[in-house]
PDB file of C-alpha atoms in Angstrom:
ATOM      1  CA  GLN Y   1      80.343 -96.645 -31.741  1.00  0.00           C
ATOM      2  CA  LEU Y   2      77.033 -95.791 -30.054  1.00  0.00           C
ATOM      3  CA  VAL Y   3      76.748 -92.494 -28.193  1.00  0.00           C
ATOM      4  CA  GLU Y   4      73.645 -91.603 -26.178  1.00  0.00           C
ATOM      5  CA  SER Y   5      72.601 -88.088 -25.201  1.00  0.00           C
ATOM      6  CA  GLY Y   6      69.603 -86.293 -23.762  1.00  0.00           C
ATOM      7  CA  GLY Y   7      69.470 -87.635 -20.236  1.00  0.00           C
ATOM      8  CA  GLY Y   8      68.953 -85.385 -17.272  1.00  0.00           C
ATOM      9  CA  LEU Y   9      66.778 -84.456 -14.323  1.00  0.00           C
ATOM     10  CA  VAL Y  10      63.044 -83.967 -14.716  1.00  0.00           C
ATOM     11  CA  GLN Y  11      60.056 -83.711 -12.395  1.00  0.00           C
ATOM     12  CA  ALA Y  12      57.450 -86.440 -12.275  1.00  0.00           C
ATOM     13  CA  GLY Y  13      55.015 -86.013 -15.126  1.00  0.00           C
ATOM     14  CA  GLY Y  14      57.588 -84.377 -17.323  1.00  0.00           C
ATOM     15  CA  SER Y  15      59.202 -85.434 -20.580  1.00  0.00           C
ATOM     16  CA  LEU Y  16      62.664 -86.167 -21.920  1.00  0.00           C
ATOM     17  CA  SER Y  17      64.043 -87.194 -25.285  1.00  0.00           C
ATOM     18  CA  LEU Y  18      67.055 -89.458 -25.676  1.00  0.00           C
ATOM     19  CA  SER Y  19      69.098 -89.858 -28.794  1.00  0.00           C
ATOM     20  CA  CYS Y  20      71.706 -92.393 -29.820  1.00  0.00           C
ATOM     21  CA  VAL Y  21      74.032 -91.653 -32.723  1.00  0.00           C
ATOM     22  CA  VAL Y  22      75.657 -94.664 -34.333  1.00  0.00           C
ATOM     23  CA  SER Y  23      78.916 -94.434 -36.244  1.00  0.00           C
ATOM     24  CA  GLY Y  24      81.311 -96.833 -37.833  1.00  0.00           C
ATOM     25  CA  ARG Y  25      78.701 -99.162 -39.285  1.00  0.00           C
ATOM     26  CA  LEU Y  26      75.819 -99.299 -41.781  1.00  0.00           C
ATOM     27  CA  PHE Y  27      73.123 -98.071 -39.419  1.00  0.00           C
ATOM     28  CA  SER Y  28      70.207 -99.209 -41.595  1.00  0.00           C
ATOM     29  CA  SER Y  29      71.366-102.805 -41.248  1.00  0.00           C
ATOM     30  CA  TYR Y  30      71.089-102.785 -37.456  1.00  0.00           C
ATOM     31  CA  ALA Y  31      68.078-103.384 -35.289  1.00  0.00           C
ATOM     32  CA  MET Y  32      68.118-101.059 -32.337  1.00  0.00           C
ATOM     33  CA  ALA Y  33      66.820-101.009 -28.802  1.00  0.00           C
ATOM     34  CA  TRP Y  34      66.851 -99.102 -25.548  1.00  0.00           C
ATOM     35  CA  PHE Y  35      67.454-100.736 -22.184  1.00  0.00           C
ATOM     36  CA  ARG Y  36      67.737 -99.264 -18.729  1.00  0.00           C
ATOM     37  CA  ARG Y  37      69.387-100.267 -15.487  1.00  0.00           C
ATOM     38  CA  VAL Y  38      69.068 -99.264 -11.881  1.00  0.00           C
ATOM     39  CA  PRO Y  39      71.763-100.100  -9.338  1.00  0.00           C
ATOM     40  CA  GLU Y  40      71.867-103.740  -8.226  1.00  0.00           C
ATOM     41  CA  LYS Y  41      69.394-104.799 -10.902  1.00  0.00           C
ATOM     42  CA  GLU Y  42      69.698-106.429 -14.262  1.00  0.00           C
ATOM     43  CA  ARG Y  43      69.500-104.388 -17.409  1.00  0.00           C
ATOM     44  CA  GLU Y  44      65.793-104.059 -18.369  1.00  0.00           C
ATOM     45  CA  PHE Y  45      64.303-103.945 -21.838  1.00  0.00           C
ATOM     46  CA  VAL Y  46      62.543-100.683 -22.696  1.00  0.00           C
ATOM     47  CA  ALA Y  47      61.851-100.597 -26.431  1.00  0.00           C
ATOM     48  CA  SER Y  48      63.100-101.985 -29.738  1.00  0.00           C
ATOM     49  CA  ILE Y  49      62.776-101.056 -33.382  1.00  0.00           C
ATOM     50  CA  ASN Y  50      63.481-103.002 -36.549  1.00  0.00           C
ATOM     51  CA  LEU Y  51      65.651-102.024 -39.524  1.00  0.00           C
ATOM     52  CA  SER Y  52      63.039 -99.968 -41.317  1.00  0.00           C
ATOM     53  CA  GLY Y  53      61.411 -98.515 -38.226  1.00  0.00           C
ATOM     54  CA  VAL Y  54      58.051-100.008 -39.046  1.00  0.00           C
ATOM     55  CA  ASN Y  55      58.009-102.560 -36.238  1.00  0.00           C
ATOM     56  CA  THR Y  56      58.436-101.475 -32.628  1.00  0.00           C
ATOM     57  CA  ALA Y  57      58.008-103.158 -29.280  1.00  0.00           C
ATOM     58  CA  TYR Y  58      57.763-101.823 -25.732  1.00  0.00           C
ATOM     59  CA  ALA Y  59      57.977-103.039 -22.211  1.00  0.00           C
ATOM     60  CA  ASP Y  60      54.604-103.024 -20.501  1.00  0.00           C
ATOM     61  CA  SER Y  61      55.897-100.504 -17.975  1.00  0.00           C
ATOM     62  CA  VAL Y  62      56.505 -97.844 -20.650  1.00  0.00           C
ATOM     63  CA  LYS Y  63      53.856 -98.701 -23.219  1.00  0.00           C
ATOM     64  CA  GLY Y  64      51.820 -95.631 -24.119  1.00  0.00           C
ATOM     65  CA  ARG Y  65      54.366 -93.263 -22.561  1.00  0.00           C
ATOM     66  CA  TYR Y  66      57.536 -93.933 -24.559  1.00  0.00           C
ATOM     67  CA  THR Y  67      58.074 -93.824 -28.330  1.00  0.00           C
ATOM     68  CA  ILE Y  68      61.059 -95.240 -30.111  1.00  0.00           C
ATOM     69  CA  SER Y  69      61.935 -94.077 -33.596  1.00  0.00           C
ATOM     70  CA  ARG Y  70      64.890 -94.034 -35.956  1.00  0.00           C
ATOM     71  CA  ASP Y  71      66.233 -91.858 -38.695  1.00  0.00           C
ATOM     72  CA  ASN Y  72      68.373 -93.948 -40.987  1.00  0.00           C
ATOM     73  CA  ALA Y  73      69.554 -90.880 -42.845  1.00  0.00           C
ATOM     74  CA  LYS Y  74      71.007 -89.442 -39.596  1.00  0.00           C
ATOM     75  CA  ASN Y  75      72.169 -92.748 -38.086  1.00  0.00           C
ATOM     76  CA  THR Y  76      70.080 -91.971 -35.035  1.00  0.00           C
ATOM     77  CA  VAL Y  77      67.618 -93.802 -32.856  1.00  0.00           C
ATOM     78  CA  ASN Y  78      65.476 -91.772 -30.472  1.00  0.00           C
ATOM     79  CA  LEU Y  79      63.403 -92.428 -27.385  1.00  0.00           C
ATOM     80  CA  GLU Y  80      60.678 -89.965 -26.532  1.00  0.00           C
ATOM     81  CA  MET Y  81      59.615 -90.306 -22.911  1.00  0.00           C
ATOM     82  CA  LYS Y  82      56.457 -88.740 -21.488  1.00  0.00           C
ATOM     83  CA  ALA Y  83      54.609 -88.841 -18.185  1.00  0.00           C
ATOM     84  CA  LEU Y  84      57.851 -89.805 -16.467  1.00  0.00           C
ATOM     85  CA  GLN Y  85      57.677 -91.300 -12.994  1.00  0.00           C
ATOM     86  CA  PRO Y  86      60.337 -91.746 -10.313  1.00  0.00           C
ATOM     87  CA  GLU Y  87      60.468 -95.438 -11.099  1.00  0.00           C
ATOM     88  CA  ASP Y  88      61.710 -94.535 -14.586  1.00  0.00           C
ATOM     89  CA  THR Y  89      64.922 -93.281 -13.034  1.00  0.00           C
ATOM     90  CA  ALA Y  90      67.798 -95.329 -14.461  1.00  0.00           C
ATOM     91  CA  VAL Y  91      70.772 -95.271 -16.749  1.00  0.00           C
ATOM     92  CA  TYR Y  92      69.444 -95.718 -20.266  1.00  0.00           C
ATOM     93  CA  TYR Y  93      71.486 -97.606 -22.831  1.00  0.00           C
ATOM     94  CA  CYS Y  94      71.248 -97.771 -26.580  1.00  0.00           C
ATOM     95  CA  ALA Y  95      71.853-101.206 -28.110  1.00  0.00           C
ATOM     96  CA  ALA Y  96      72.358-102.567 -31.608  1.00  0.00           C
ATOM     97  CA  VAL Y  97      72.472-105.906 -33.370  1.00  0.00           C
ATOM     98  CA  PRO Y  98      73.075-106.638 -37.093  1.00  0.00           C
ATOM     99  CA  TRP Y  99      69.882-107.331 -39.033  1.00  0.00           C
ATOM    100  CA  GLY Y 100      67.731-108.379 -36.086  1.00  0.00           C
ATOM    101  CA  SER Y 101      67.659-110.210 -32.833  1.00  0.00           C
ATOM    102  CA  LEU Y 102      66.176-113.552 -31.930  1.00  0.00           C
ATOM    103  CA  ARG Y 103      65.914-112.191 -28.388  1.00  0.00           C
ATOM    104  CA  PRO Y 104      64.934-108.551 -28.931  1.00  0.00           C
ATOM    105  CA  ASN Y 105      63.901-107.975 -25.318  1.00  0.00           C
ATOM    106  CA  LEU Y 106      67.033-109.458 -23.735  1.00  0.00           C
ATOM    107  CA  PRO Y 107      70.446-107.827 -23.344  1.00  0.00           C
ATOM    108  CA  SER Y 108      72.026-110.978 -24.768  1.00  0.00           C
ATOM    109  CA  GLY Y 109      70.198-110.297 -28.010  1.00  0.00           C
ATOM    110  CA  TYR Y 110      72.409-107.295 -28.817  1.00  0.00           C
ATOM    111  CA  THR Y 111      76.056-107.053 -29.770  1.00  0.00           C
ATOM    112  CA  ASP Y 112      76.890-103.375 -29.359  1.00  0.00           C
ATOM    113  CA  TRP Y 113      76.141-100.954 -26.559  1.00  0.00           C
ATOM    114  CA  GLY Y 114      76.486 -97.287 -25.752  1.00  0.00           C
ATOM    115  CA  GLN Y 115      77.963 -95.960 -22.560  1.00  0.00           C
ATOM    116  CA  GLY Y 116      74.594 -94.948 -21.123  1.00  0.00           C
ATOM    117  CA  THR Y 117      72.896 -91.724 -20.100  1.00  0.00           C
ATOM    118  CA  GLN Y 118      71.363 -90.988 -16.725  1.00  0.00           C
ATOM    119  CA  VAL Y 119      67.688 -90.167 -16.435  1.00  0.00           C
ATOM    120  CA  THR Y 120      66.498 -88.981 -13.051  1.00  0.00           C
ATOM    121  CA  VAL Y 121      62.853 -88.323 -12.275  1.00  0.00           C
ATOM    122  CA  SER Y 122      62.136 -86.466  -9.037  1.00  0.00           C
ATOM    123  CA  SER Y 123      58.859 -86.828  -7.183  1.00  0.00           C
TER     124      SER Y 123
END
């Protein structure tokens, strides 16, 4: 089970932190990622992190503003978001896949998903 938290409403230029707690599996054996979706659009890759947390990747649209991290002792993956803009408004989803994904920036590369948390950035 993947449970996201931390979404909410923030003004443009502000910051938010999202967390995803993973239960029912060996967290350290799962690569993790964040995706987001706006209505009538496909789910969009945001960031990914490997098993150890050493390797990360970001979508160009969030690079330099977002930071993904994980705490294997707490079964948690986090997403720190800064300098938020209205176009960052979306439902953010946590995703997991055992060991690693051959398609880390595609939704099809992940096997487990959270229910999503809404992030709204006002102008």
